[in-house]
Amino acid sequence: MTSNPIAIAIHGGAGAITRDSTSPEVERAAREELETALHAGHRILTAGGTSLDAVVAAVCVLEDAPRFNAGKGAVLTHDGTVEMEASVMDGGTLRAGAATLLSRVKNPVKLARLILEQSRHVMLSGAGAEALASTNGLELEDNPYFVTPRRIEQLERALAVHPTATELSESEGEAGSTGTVGAVALDGHGNLAAATSTGGMTNKLSGRIGDSPLIGAGTYADNRSAAVSTTGHGEMFLRVAAAHELCARIRHGGASLREAASAVIQEDLSRIGGHGGLIALGPTGEIVFELNAEGMYRGAIDASGKLTTAIFANDPAR
Amino acid sequence: MTSNPIAIAIHGGAGAITRDSTSPEVERAAREELETALHAGHRILTAGGTSLDAVVAAVCVLEDAPRFNAGKGAVLTHDGTVEMEASVMDGGTLRAGAATLLSRVKNPVKLARLILEQSRHVMLSGAGAEALASTNGLELEDNPYFVTPRRIEQLERALAVHPTATELSESEGEAGSTGTVGAVALDGHGNLAAATSTGGMTNKLSGRIGDSPLIGAGTYADNRSAAVSTTGHGEMFLRVAAAHELCARIRHGGASLREAASAVIQEDLSRIGGHGGLIALGPTGEIVFELNAEGMYRGAIDASGKLTTAIFANDPAR
């Protein structure tokens, strides 16, 4: 136990999430799931655990919730398969782990964590990564566990408009990518950590790798600046190295956390036509949510212990 | 044709390359190959072509040369297979393309370029990426084309010491990774571009993804700062987002190209125990080589038209 500040923030994806398209029941259920994830991470922090443990625990809750596009409920590729990916980073040591092209690992973020701790590599993929997961006792599931009726419908709608994968417009893919999940945390030892997990975008080409498993794009953590997890049109976040760019603006440009987050989303990302959002947490416990989309599932338990969740862009946190 | 400065720089990998271990014949042959690659890129620039075309042309020459760890002569995985990866980025538009887990594409950098221009995705992998290559007429080769006796010997030596892949030490892997290739160029239109291509590290786990195909780690280009290609122990470059970090130090920290390159290699990378090098080119045509390893195959044709090549750390460029 410690008197240093502890804090956690999470997201469940940014995109075309509007009040008109969201029933009160859906909103209530989504907020409850965000709260469950926040408590799962925060409980670890209050018990003196690490930020790495906290972000993994929070992301696991969201991976297990079919509403979000990660783990169970991941979106489907053009071929109707799931190809999940995740990454995690420790801001104290800059150690990182990432996994992509996963079709059987129940909680991709746990495999990213395992790679961080046990592999001489940072990023593994496909069968090789899943063999490591299996050897180390991580739960594997068959395809039916991951695939939900809602994702099948989404793919069918996408295929009706764009029967070949290469015809898919970027805006269509963007809408289909809503639901990536992520977490950032600060523990009582003063260490930041970040994690991100996703199924990618609906109707993506098999073999596509997005920003979520890329250290520097979807995830970055450095005790000298911030912990960051991003969500949105992955290709755009990748091109601006969004998560690392936010940290660099603080470390080299002297920006505040809020200034850096705003510049990455409203300037760097918007300049190339990208949409999405991010969560960022600084070494003093400051939390920032930034988005240029209609909505982003998000929430936090701040250094004072106050829990808030929000969904739409102009949602007052509550 | 134009009077704006044009320039190109290349590398053929950094690592344990010492004068003692390099015969005069090998040194001469390596310098000739570097010169051929430089001329291939520079010819395009002098004819008014783009920096993107120039870096792809230069990297293709090095991919085709068995000496270097990319394309023909790529190092072997723990399973004895080749798994190649490459990326390319346009500094004017921040458009990028990357491909990984390739076993059949003769010139991986050409596929990265194709993805940059034609795909709605930035990063593709494996069979999906190779299908795109095939559809678009890129040359495919079977395994024997890529595998050279020298790489088989290197893998056998690594396996003799470390019979299971997970036992491989990082230092061993590092030495085995020498030979990644890359290029940076500035064209007469004022545009920067960067490209990197590799076979990864000897005895790597199948499915391992390194820094070379990661935009921000192995490759980055932004007309506002620099074009960068890195080489060395990929996991370490990935953790510091090396290529993007260099650009960020210029753009946000006001560092010169030389200061930024030095800080990334001698501070950021060295701090976490990483070894390797990078090439960087600024929008005025300034060229910097930076390394903390015994040697790096490298060369340039600068804005005055002067061609130089070098190999060992303290080699005077000539």
XYZ file of C-alpha atoms in Angstrom:
636
model
C 0.000 0.000 0.000
C 1.190 3.482 -0.754
C 0.150 7.097 -0.759
C 1.376 7.711 -4.284
C -1.426 8.429 -6.754
C -3.050 5.487 -8.545
C -5.363 5.793 -11.533
C -6.808 3.826 -14.417
C -8.591 4.738 -17.648
C -10.106 2.473 -20.300
C -11.768 2.659 -23.692
C -14.022 0.306 -25.615
C -13.530 1.827 -29.054
C -14.283 5.076 -30.884
C -16.386 5.586 -33.996
C -19.910 6.298 -35.215
C -21.498 5.837 -31.796
C -24.417 8.312 -31.582
C -27.120 8.875 -29.014
C -29.764 8.290 -31.711
C -28.375 4.855 -32.490
C -27.965 3.829 -28.862
C -30.941 2.732 -26.746
C -30.991 3.550 -23.016
C -30.699 -0.182 -22.320
C -27.589 -0.509 -24.469
C -26.079 2.583 -22.913
C -26.729 1.289 -19.400
C -25.295 -2.156 -20.184
C -22.193 -0.678 -21.826
C -21.561 1.589 -18.846
C -21.894 -1.366 -16.493
C -19.308 -3.319 -18.472
C -16.937 -0.355 -18.439
C -17.395 -0.097 -14.658
C -16.666 -3.796 -14.215
C -13.451 -3.431 -16.217
C -12.412 -0.339 -14.249
C -12.982 -2.067 -10.923
C -11.039 -5.141 -12.074
C -8.003 -2.974 -12.779
C -8.405 -0.582 -9.868
C -8.713 -3.397 -7.332
C -5.204 -4.491 -8.285
C -3.828 -0.979 -7.947
C -5.368 -0.402 -4.492
C -3.883 -3.701 -3.322
C -0.417 -2.450 -4.296
C -0.266 -4.364 -7.584
C 1.415 -3.226 -10.765
C -0.016 -1.083 -13.539
C 0.842 -3.926 -15.934
C -1.386 -6.316 -13.986
C -4.112 -3.673 -13.818
C -4.293 -2.935 -17.556
C -4.298 -6.628 -18.414
C -7.112 -7.315 -15.943
C -9.225 -4.429 -17.257
C -8.698 -5.382 -20.897
C -9.573 -9.039 -20.176
C -13.008 -7.939 -18.932
C -13.610 -6.058 -22.178
C -12.239 -8.932 -24.303
C -14.747 -11.250 -22.621
C -17.677 -8.846 -23.258
C -19.173 -9.559 -26.733
C -20.159 -5.903 -27.181
C -16.570 -4.889 -27.778
C -14.421 -5.750 -30.776
C -11.780 -7.866 -29.029
C -11.697 -11.465 -27.853
C -15.286 -12.793 -27.781
C -17.212 -10.636 -30.247
C -14.218 -9.721 -32.407
C -15.194 -8.523 -35.889
C -14.825 -10.860 -38.857
C -12.383 -10.764 -41.739
C -13.433 -10.880 -45.390
C -13.149 -14.662 -45.075
C -15.425 -14.796 -42.026
C -12.609 -15.677 -39.629
C -11.403 -13.831 -36.530
C -7.852 -12.445 -36.509
C -7.208 -10.784 -33.181
C -4.231 -8.737 -32.031
C -3.059 -7.064 -28.841
C -0.111 -5.317 -27.233
C 1.068 -4.213 -23.820
C 3.903 -1.980 -22.620
C 5.568 -1.241 -19.282
C 6.484 2.435 -18.940
C 9.226 1.854 -16.381
C 11.386 -0.504 -18.429
C 10.010 0.121 -21.937
C 9.530 -3.629 -22.164
C 6.713 -4.565 -24.490
C 4.835 -7.555 -25.866
C 2.573 -7.860 -28.886
C 0.727 -10.593 -30.732
C -1.185 -10.559 -34.008
C -3.049 -12.896 -36.377
C -4.548 -14.832 -33.465
C -7.614 -16.999 -34.010
C -7.683 -19.180 -30.888
C -6.372 -17.275 -27.862
C -9.265 -16.397 -25.549
C -7.535 -13.305 -24.148
C -5.015 -11.884 -26.621
C -3.811 -9.325 -24.061
C -2.656 -12.155 -21.792
C -0.511 -13.497 -24.616
C 0.957 -10.033 -25.214
C 1.802 -9.906 -21.509
C 3.369 -13.380 -21.661
C 5.521 -12.291 -24.610
C 6.616 -9.175 -22.715
C 7.759 -11.296 -19.793
C 9.032 -14.512 -21.312
C 9.967 -14.076 -24.963
C 13.222 -12.808 -26.403
C 10.974 -11.314 -29.089
C 8.568 -8.394 -28.698
C 6.087 -9.303 -31.433
C 4.855 -12.764 -32.396
C 2.099 -13.886 -34.734
C -0.201 -16.692 -35.734
C 0.536 -20.330 -35.008
C 3.920 -19.621 -33.401
C 2.339 -17.182 -30.967
C -0.538 -19.536 -30.223
C 1.865 -22.409 -29.554
C 3.554 -20.217 -26.939
C 0.140 -19.438 -25.439
C -0.747 -23.121 -25.291
C 2.593 -24.164 -23.803
C 2.153 -21.603 -21.061
C -1.362 -22.614 -20.149
C -3.329 -19.725 -21.643
C -6.915 -20.615 -22.521
C -7.599 -21.401 -26.176
C -11.052 -21.408 -27.743
C -12.383 -22.615 -31.067
C -13.857 -20.273 -33.641
C -17.516 -20.501 -32.443
C -16.569 -19.021 -29.062
C -15.454 -15.756 -30.697
C -18.069 -15.345 -33.444
C -21.316 -13.613 -32.456
C -24.499 -13.205 -34.581
C -24.003 -9.421 -34.556
C -20.559 -9.704 -36.178
C -21.883 -12.141 -38.800
C -24.598 -9.594 -39.676
C -22.024 -6.791 -39.877
C -19.883 -8.795 -42.257
C -22.911 -9.726 -44.395
C -23.870 -6.057 -44.683
C -20.303 -5.131 -45.635
C -20.092 -7.922 -48.209
C -23.435 -6.910 -49.751
C -22.038 -3.453 -50.495
C -18.460 -4.531 -51.222
C -18.408 -8.149 -52.391
C -14.658 -8.168 -52.952
C -12.424 -7.110 -50.116
C -10.378 -4.755 -52.219
C -13.466 -2.689 -53.059
C -14.125 -1.826 -49.456
C -13.954 1.894 -48.880
C -11.920 3.235 -46.021
C -14.916 4.907 -44.434
C -16.810 1.625 -44.392
C -13.893 -0.141 -42.796
C -13.592 2.621 -40.267
C -17.166 2.231 -39.067
C -16.657 -1.504 -38.805
C -13.649 -1.119 -36.573
C -15.518 0.387 -33.617
C -14.917 -1.466 -30.414
C -11.170 -1.885 -29.992
C -10.446 -1.920 -26.268
C -7.601 -0.527 -24.210
C -6.431 0.521 -20.773
C -3.795 2.746 -19.188
C -2.841 2.692 -15.515
C -0.541 4.279 -12.949
C 0.433 2.182 -9.950
C 1.593 3.104 -6.465
C 5.194 2.446 -7.455
C 4.981 5.280 -9.975
C 4.936 3.018 -13.030
C 2.728 3.560 -16.065
C 1.459 0.785 -18.349
C -0.767 0.577 -21.430
C -2.591 -2.231 -23.247
C -4.738 -2.479 -26.385
C -6.687 -5.390 -27.902
C -8.814 -5.672 -31.032
C -10.364 -7.803 -33.722
C -9.423 -5.199 -36.315
C -11.953 -3.971 -38.867
C -14.953 -5.793 -40.340
C -14.235 -7.296 -43.778
C -10.492 -6.704 -43.462
C -8.241 -8.725 -45.717
C -6.979 -11.857 -44.018
C -3.421 -11.077 -42.898
C -4.038 -7.370 -42.303
C -2.211 -6.003 -39.261
C -3.564 -2.809 -37.693
C -2.186 -0.316 -35.216
C -3.337 -2.053 -32.028
C -0.447 -4.557 -31.818
C 2.132 -2.007 -32.947
C 4.215 -0.510 -30.151
C 4.277 3.220 -30.916
C 1.033 3.274 -32.920
C -1.746 1.679 -30.846
C 0.089 1.395 -27.541
C 2.964 3.189 -25.819
C 4.019 3.741 -22.220
C 7.000 5.667 -20.868
C 7.196 6.881 -17.267
C 8.839 10.081 -18.538
C 5.747 11.098 -20.505
C 2.541 9.029 -20.592
C 0.719 5.754 -21.119
C -1.452 5.759 -24.251
C -3.934 3.419 -25.969
C -5.609 4.398 -29.242
C -8.718 3.317 -31.159
C -10.161 4.152 -34.560
C -9.086 3.799 -38.152
C -5.884 1.881 -37.449
C -4.101 2.613 -40.720
C -4.174 6.331 -39.916
C -2.920 5.938 -36.341
C -0.127 3.765 -37.681
C 1.042 6.392 -40.186
C 1.406 9.063 -37.496
C 2.781 6.629 -34.870
C 0.056 8.115 -32.691
C 0.812 6.688 -29.250
C 4.528 7.418 -29.466
C 3.881 10.830 -31.019
C 1.847 11.827 -27.958
C 4.701 10.802 -25.653
C 7.269 12.586 -27.849
C 5.278 15.832 -27.811
C 5.486 15.786 -24.006
C 9.071 14.596 -23.692
C 10.670 16.687 -26.435
C 8.158 19.481 -27.062
C 7.278 20.269 -23.472
C 3.551 19.872 -24.168
C 1.132 19.082 -21.362
C -0.698 15.757 -21.485
C -3.851 17.566 -22.643
C -2.015 19.590 -25.315
C -0.234 16.505 -26.629
C -3.408 14.408 -26.808
C -5.286 17.198 -28.576
C -2.489 17.755 -31.103
C -2.240 14.051 -31.993
C -5.980 13.638 -32.632
C -7.072 17.095 -33.816
C -3.918 17.943 -35.816
C -1.746 14.946 -36.736
C -4.571 12.460 -37.253
C -7.133 14.874 -38.691
C -4.584 16.242 -41.182
C -4.446 12.878 -42.957
C -8.197 12.279 -42.657
C -8.123 9.819 -39.757
C -10.827 9.391 -37.127
C -10.816 7.839 -33.702
C -9.719 8.554 -30.191
C -7.280 7.780 -27.439
C -6.847 7.592 -23.698
C -3.723 8.961 -22.024
C -2.482 8.969 -18.458
C 0.451 10.952 -17.090
C 2.918 10.120 -14.306
C 1.051 12.351 -11.833
C -2.257 10.573 -12.461
C -3.761 13.080 -14.881
C -6.206 11.461 -17.319
C -7.154 12.697 -20.809
C -9.728 11.366 -23.269
C -9.448 12.763 -26.794
C -11.519 11.923 -29.877
C -12.634 13.306 -33.236
C -15.407 10.727 -33.738
C -19.074 10.730 -32.675
C -18.369 8.662 -29.641
C -15.947 6.551 -27.656
C -16.799 4.085 -24.907
C -14.594 5.272 -22.065
C -14.185 5.510 -18.352
C -11.753 6.113 -15.511
C -11.140 5.894 -11.816
C -8.987 8.917 -11.107
C -6.411 9.587 -8.384
C -9.150 10.781 -6.018
C -10.979 7.473 -6.472
C -13.822 8.978 -8.495
C -15.329 6.658 -11.142
C -16.742 8.101 -14.360
C -17.910 6.634 -17.663
C -18.946 8.277 -20.932
C -19.932 7.234 -24.438
C -20.849 10.109 -26.793
C -18.418 12.836 -27.795
C -20.092 15.522 -25.703
C -21.164 13.199 -22.923
C -20.555 14.741 -19.522
C -18.485 12.183 -17.648
C -20.559 10.677 -14.857
C 15.003 17.958 -63.945
C 15.494 20.403 -61.144
C 18.098 22.338 -59.222
C 16.747 21.309 -55.826
C 19.129 19.065 -53.878
C 18.881 15.318 -54.414
C 20.571 12.718 -52.222
C 20.445 9.064 -51.291
C 21.907 6.973 -48.479
C 21.750 3.225 -47.892
C 22.730 0.605 -45.351
C 23.299 -3.121 -45.535
C 23.029 -3.871 -41.836
C 24.888 -3.112 -38.616
C 26.445 -5.555 -36.171
C 29.644 -7.437 -35.350
C 31.386 -6.475 -38.594
C 35.090 -6.053 -37.790
C 38.136 -5.433 -39.951
C 39.714 -8.616 -38.553
C 36.813 -10.737 -39.710
C 36.548 -9.114 -43.141
C 38.970 -10.023 -45.955
C 39.989 -7.351 -48.474
C 38.104 -9.317 -51.146
C 34.906 -9.331 -49.110
C 35.287 -5.649 -48.327
C 35.801 -4.780 -51.981
C 32.838 -6.870 -53.126
C 30.571 -5.399 -50.455
C 31.555 -1.846 -51.424
C 30.842 -2.630 -55.068
C 27.372 -3.869 -54.207
C 26.694 -0.780 -52.129
C 27.817 1.384 -55.071
C 25.542 -0.500 -57.455
C 22.592 0.069 -55.134
C 23.428 3.762 -54.744
C 23.671 4.265 -58.499
C 20.359 2.446 -59.052
C 18.608 4.888 -56.740
C 20.524 7.995 -57.737
C 19.902 7.437 -61.442
C 16.187 7.762 -60.762
C 16.667 10.967 -58.779
C 18.835 12.627 -61.427
C 16.196 11.803 -64.054
C 13.596 13.684 -62.012
C 12.055 10.568 -60.455
C 10.616 10.279 -56.985
C 12.400 9.430 -53.764
C 9.944 6.540 -53.352
C 11.101 5.041 -56.648
C 14.729 5.643 -55.681
C 14.617 3.888 -52.301
C 12.765 0.911 -53.764
C 15.316 0.585 -56.596
C 18.277 0.766 -54.200
C 16.784 -1.732 -51.757
C 15.974 -4.163 -54.593
C 19.675 -4.318 -55.520
C 20.545 -5.215 -51.916
C 17.681 -7.741 -51.667
C 19.065 -9.476 -54.756
C 22.615 -9.598 -53.313
C 23.027 -12.778 -51.201
C 25.510 -11.039 -48.886
C 22.749 -9.054 -47.241
C 19.991 -10.372 -45.002
C 17.005 -9.547 -47.207
C 15.438 -11.252 -50.213
C 17.970 -13.760 -51.612
C 20.253 -14.636 -48.703
C 17.728 -13.878 -45.961
C 18.569 -15.545 -42.655
C 16.683 -18.663 -41.576
C 14.137 -19.131 -38.807
C 14.401 -21.816 -36.141
C 12.443 -24.039 -38.534
C 14.859 -23.404 -41.420
C 12.391 -21.303 -43.383
C 12.688 -17.714 -44.606
C 10.249 -15.126 -43.250
C 10.988 -11.784 -44.841
C 9.534 -8.373 -44.086
C 9.800 -4.849 -45.494
C 8.303 -1.385 -45.289
C 8.343 1.884 -47.194
C 7.094 5.392 -46.399
C 6.524 8.593 -48.362
C 7.503 11.682 -46.352
C 5.260 14.033 -48.303
C 1.942 12.282 -47.689
C 2.859 10.030 -44.735
C 1.499 7.164 -46.808
C 3.143 3.870 -45.965
C 3.171 0.203 -46.882
C 4.510 -2.800 -45.020
C 4.560 -6.570 -45.416
C 5.716 -9.321 -43.090
C 5.874 -13.130 -42.843
C 6.750 -13.438 -46.535
C 8.334 -16.627 -47.861
C 7.884 -16.300 -51.621
C 8.109 -12.658 -52.731
C 11.425 -12.074 -54.525
C 11.575 -8.392 -53.581
C 9.629 -7.702 -50.380
C 10.182 -3.948 -50.737
C 8.223 -3.981 -54.000
C 5.284 -5.533 -52.185
C 5.515 -2.876 -49.449
C 5.423 -0.251 -52.207
C 2.429 -1.942 -53.841
C 0.578 -1.927 -50.511
C 1.384 1.768 -50.051
C -0.131 2.574 -53.429
C -2.972 0.135 -53.859
C -4.184 -1.267 -50.562
C -6.654 0.272 -48.153
C -4.446 -1.334 -45.500
C -0.919 -0.274 -44.510
C 0.372 -3.599 -43.242
C -0.314 -7.059 -44.676
C 1.187 -10.448 -43.908
C 1.725 -13.974 -45.102
C -0.475 -15.661 -47.669
C -2.827 -12.671 -48.005
C 0.071 -10.355 -48.785
C 1.604 -12.842 -51.216
C -1.714 -13.254 -53.010
C -1.747 -9.498 -53.565
C 1.838 -9.688 -54.861
C 0.926 -12.473 -57.257
C -2.244 -10.751 -58.518
C -0.210 -7.654 -59.293
C 2.533 -9.443 -61.174
C 5.334 -9.288 -58.619
C 7.896 -12.059 -59.025
C 7.536 -15.018 -56.673
C 10.287 -17.543 -55.978
C 10.358 -20.899 -54.231
C 12.319 -21.520 -51.065
C 15.601 -22.660 -52.731
C 15.998 -19.249 -54.410
C 16.280 -17.509 -51.038
C 18.303 -20.041 -49.018
C 22.103 -19.825 -49.324
C 24.716 -22.238 -47.889
C 26.042 -19.457 -45.631
C 22.646 -18.988 -43.957
C 22.253 -22.756 -43.487
C 25.653 -22.821 -41.748
C 24.681 -19.861 -39.550
C 21.495 -21.588 -38.470
C 23.355 -24.862 -37.793
C 25.835 -23.009 -35.595
C 23.014 -21.295 -33.712
C 21.113 -24.562 -33.259
C 24.251 -26.334 -31.988
C 24.508 -23.810 -29.162
C 20.784 -23.279 -28.642
C 18.857 -26.345 -29.783
C 15.495 -24.954 -28.742
C 14.495 -21.568 -30.043
C 13.461 -20.242 -26.662
C 16.975 -20.791 -25.301
C 18.542 -18.411 -27.758
C 20.158 -15.499 -25.992
C 19.493 -12.001 -27.186
C 23.133 -11.364 -27.975
C 23.264 -14.420 -30.195
C 20.159 -13.332 -32.013
C 21.576 -9.888 -32.395
C 24.711 -11.078 -34.153
C 22.588 -13.206 -36.442
C 20.544 -10.251 -37.555
C 23.347 -8.405 -39.344
C 22.481 -7.512 -42.880
C 19.085 -5.816 -42.855
C 19.041 -3.345 -45.738
C 17.539 0.096 -46.138
C 17.558 3.341 -48.078
C 16.556 6.977 -47.630
C 16.284 9.501 -50.435
C 15.436 13.123 -51.196
C 14.094 13.913 -54.655
C 14.070 17.083 -56.723
C 10.463 17.730 -55.736
C 11.568 18.072 -52.108
C 10.075 14.771 -50.991
C 11.747 12.359 -48.602
C 11.199 8.580 -48.594
C 12.533 5.628 -46.615
C 12.543 1.848 -47.076
C 13.789 -1.135 -45.056
C 13.895 -4.871 -45.855
C 15.098 -7.873 -43.848
C 15.032 -11.574 -43.190
C 15.009 -10.880 -39.463
C 17.366 -12.720 -37.124
C 18.895 -16.185 -37.479
C 17.019 -18.858 -35.488
C 14.087 -16.531 -34.788
C 10.827 -18.153 -33.798
C 8.551 -18.668 -36.774
C 6.001 -15.862 -36.661
C 8.345 -13.320 -35.062
C 7.878 -9.791 -36.406
C 10.790 -7.380 -36.036
C 11.155 -3.624 -36.343
C 11.855 -3.476 -40.072
C 8.207 -3.684 -41.233
C 6.963 -1.440 -38.442
C 6.296 2.140 -39.469
C 7.853 4.230 -36.689
C 10.378 1.603 -35.571
C 12.401 0.451 -38.603
C 11.192 3.033 -41.110
C 9.803 6.564 -40.982
C 9.713 9.510 -43.373
C 8.231 12.959 -42.857
C 9.200 15.956 -45.003
C 9.045 18.134 -41.866
C 11.897 16.237 -40.207
C 13.718 13.316 -41.855
C 13.699 9.969 -43.613
C 15.079 7.141 -41.462
C 15.893 3.438 -41.842
C 17.274 1.418 -38.922
C 19.164 -1.864 -38.524
C 20.266 -3.939 -35.562
C 18.588 -5.775 -32.718
C 15.026 -5.169 -33.865
C 13.278 -5.747 -30.554
C 15.204 -2.832 -29.051
C 14.505 -0.433 -31.926
C 10.847 -1.371 -31.681
C 10.646 -0.531 -27.958
C 12.000 2.991 -28.505
C 10.096 3.528 -31.795
C 13.515 4.525 -33.110
C 12.755 5.917 -36.563
C 9.817 8.007 -35.367
C 11.724 9.076 -32.246
C 14.431 10.581 -34.457
C 11.851 12.560 -36.420
C 10.084 13.665 -33.222
C 13.325 14.947 -31.697
C 13.719 17.218 -34.719
C 10.102 18.268 -35.090
C 9.236 18.821 -31.421
C 12.621 19.165 -29.706
C 14.343 21.381 -32.256
C 17.280 18.970 -32.549
C 19.477 18.953 -35.622
C 19.517 15.800 -37.750
C 22.895 14.875 -36.270
C 21.818 15.527 -32.681
C 18.624 13.537 -33.129
C 20.405 10.554 -34.709
C 23.040 10.525 -31.985
C 20.447 10.731 -29.204
C 18.388 7.849 -30.590
C 21.338 5.468 -30.913
C 23.706 6.589 -28.147
C 21.032 7.458 -25.557
C 17.600 5.928 -26.210
C 18.822 2.643 -27.685
C 21.945 2.252 -25.541
C 19.949 2.909 -22.358
C 17.993 -0.312 -22.868
C 21.033 -2.284 -24.066
C 20.282 -2.217 -27.786
C 22.855 -2.258 -30.565
C 22.688 -1.284 -34.210
C 22.629 1.737 -36.419
C 20.577 3.958 -38.670
C 20.722 6.190 -41.692
C 18.922 9.535 -41.738
C 18.407 12.188 -44.393
C 16.991 15.668 -43.858
C 14.902 17.853 -46.176
C 17.969 19.920 -47.151
C 19.923 16.838 -48.209
C 22.018 16.413 -45.066
C 22.996 12.767 -44.443
C 23.827 11.147 -41.103
C 25.067 7.631 -40.310
C 24.902 6.665 -36.643
C 25.820 3.355 -34.996
C 26.886 1.805 -31.691
C 28.005 -1.505 -33.243
C 31.378 -2.596 -34.662
C 30.312 -1.877 -38.189
C 27.548 -1.023 -40.607
C 27.579 -1.488 -44.360
C 26.663 1.986 -45.590
C 27.013 4.497 -48.361
C 25.650 7.662 -49.876
C 25.605 9.950 -52.873
C 25.219 13.383 -51.327
C 23.748 16.612 -52.712
C 27.076 17.494 -54.357
C 27.061 14.179 -56.215
C 29.896 12.675 -54.158
C 29.702 8.903 -53.631
C 31.091 7.346 -50.449
C 30.893 3.890 -48.864
C 32.039 2.639 -45.459
C 31.840 -0.560 -43.413
C 33.592 -0.438 -40.018
C 32.569 1.935 -37.230
C 35.630 4.167 -37.613
C 35.933 3.738 -41.354
C 36.653 7.014 -43.082
C 33.986 7.355 -45.745
C 35.539 6.980 -49.187
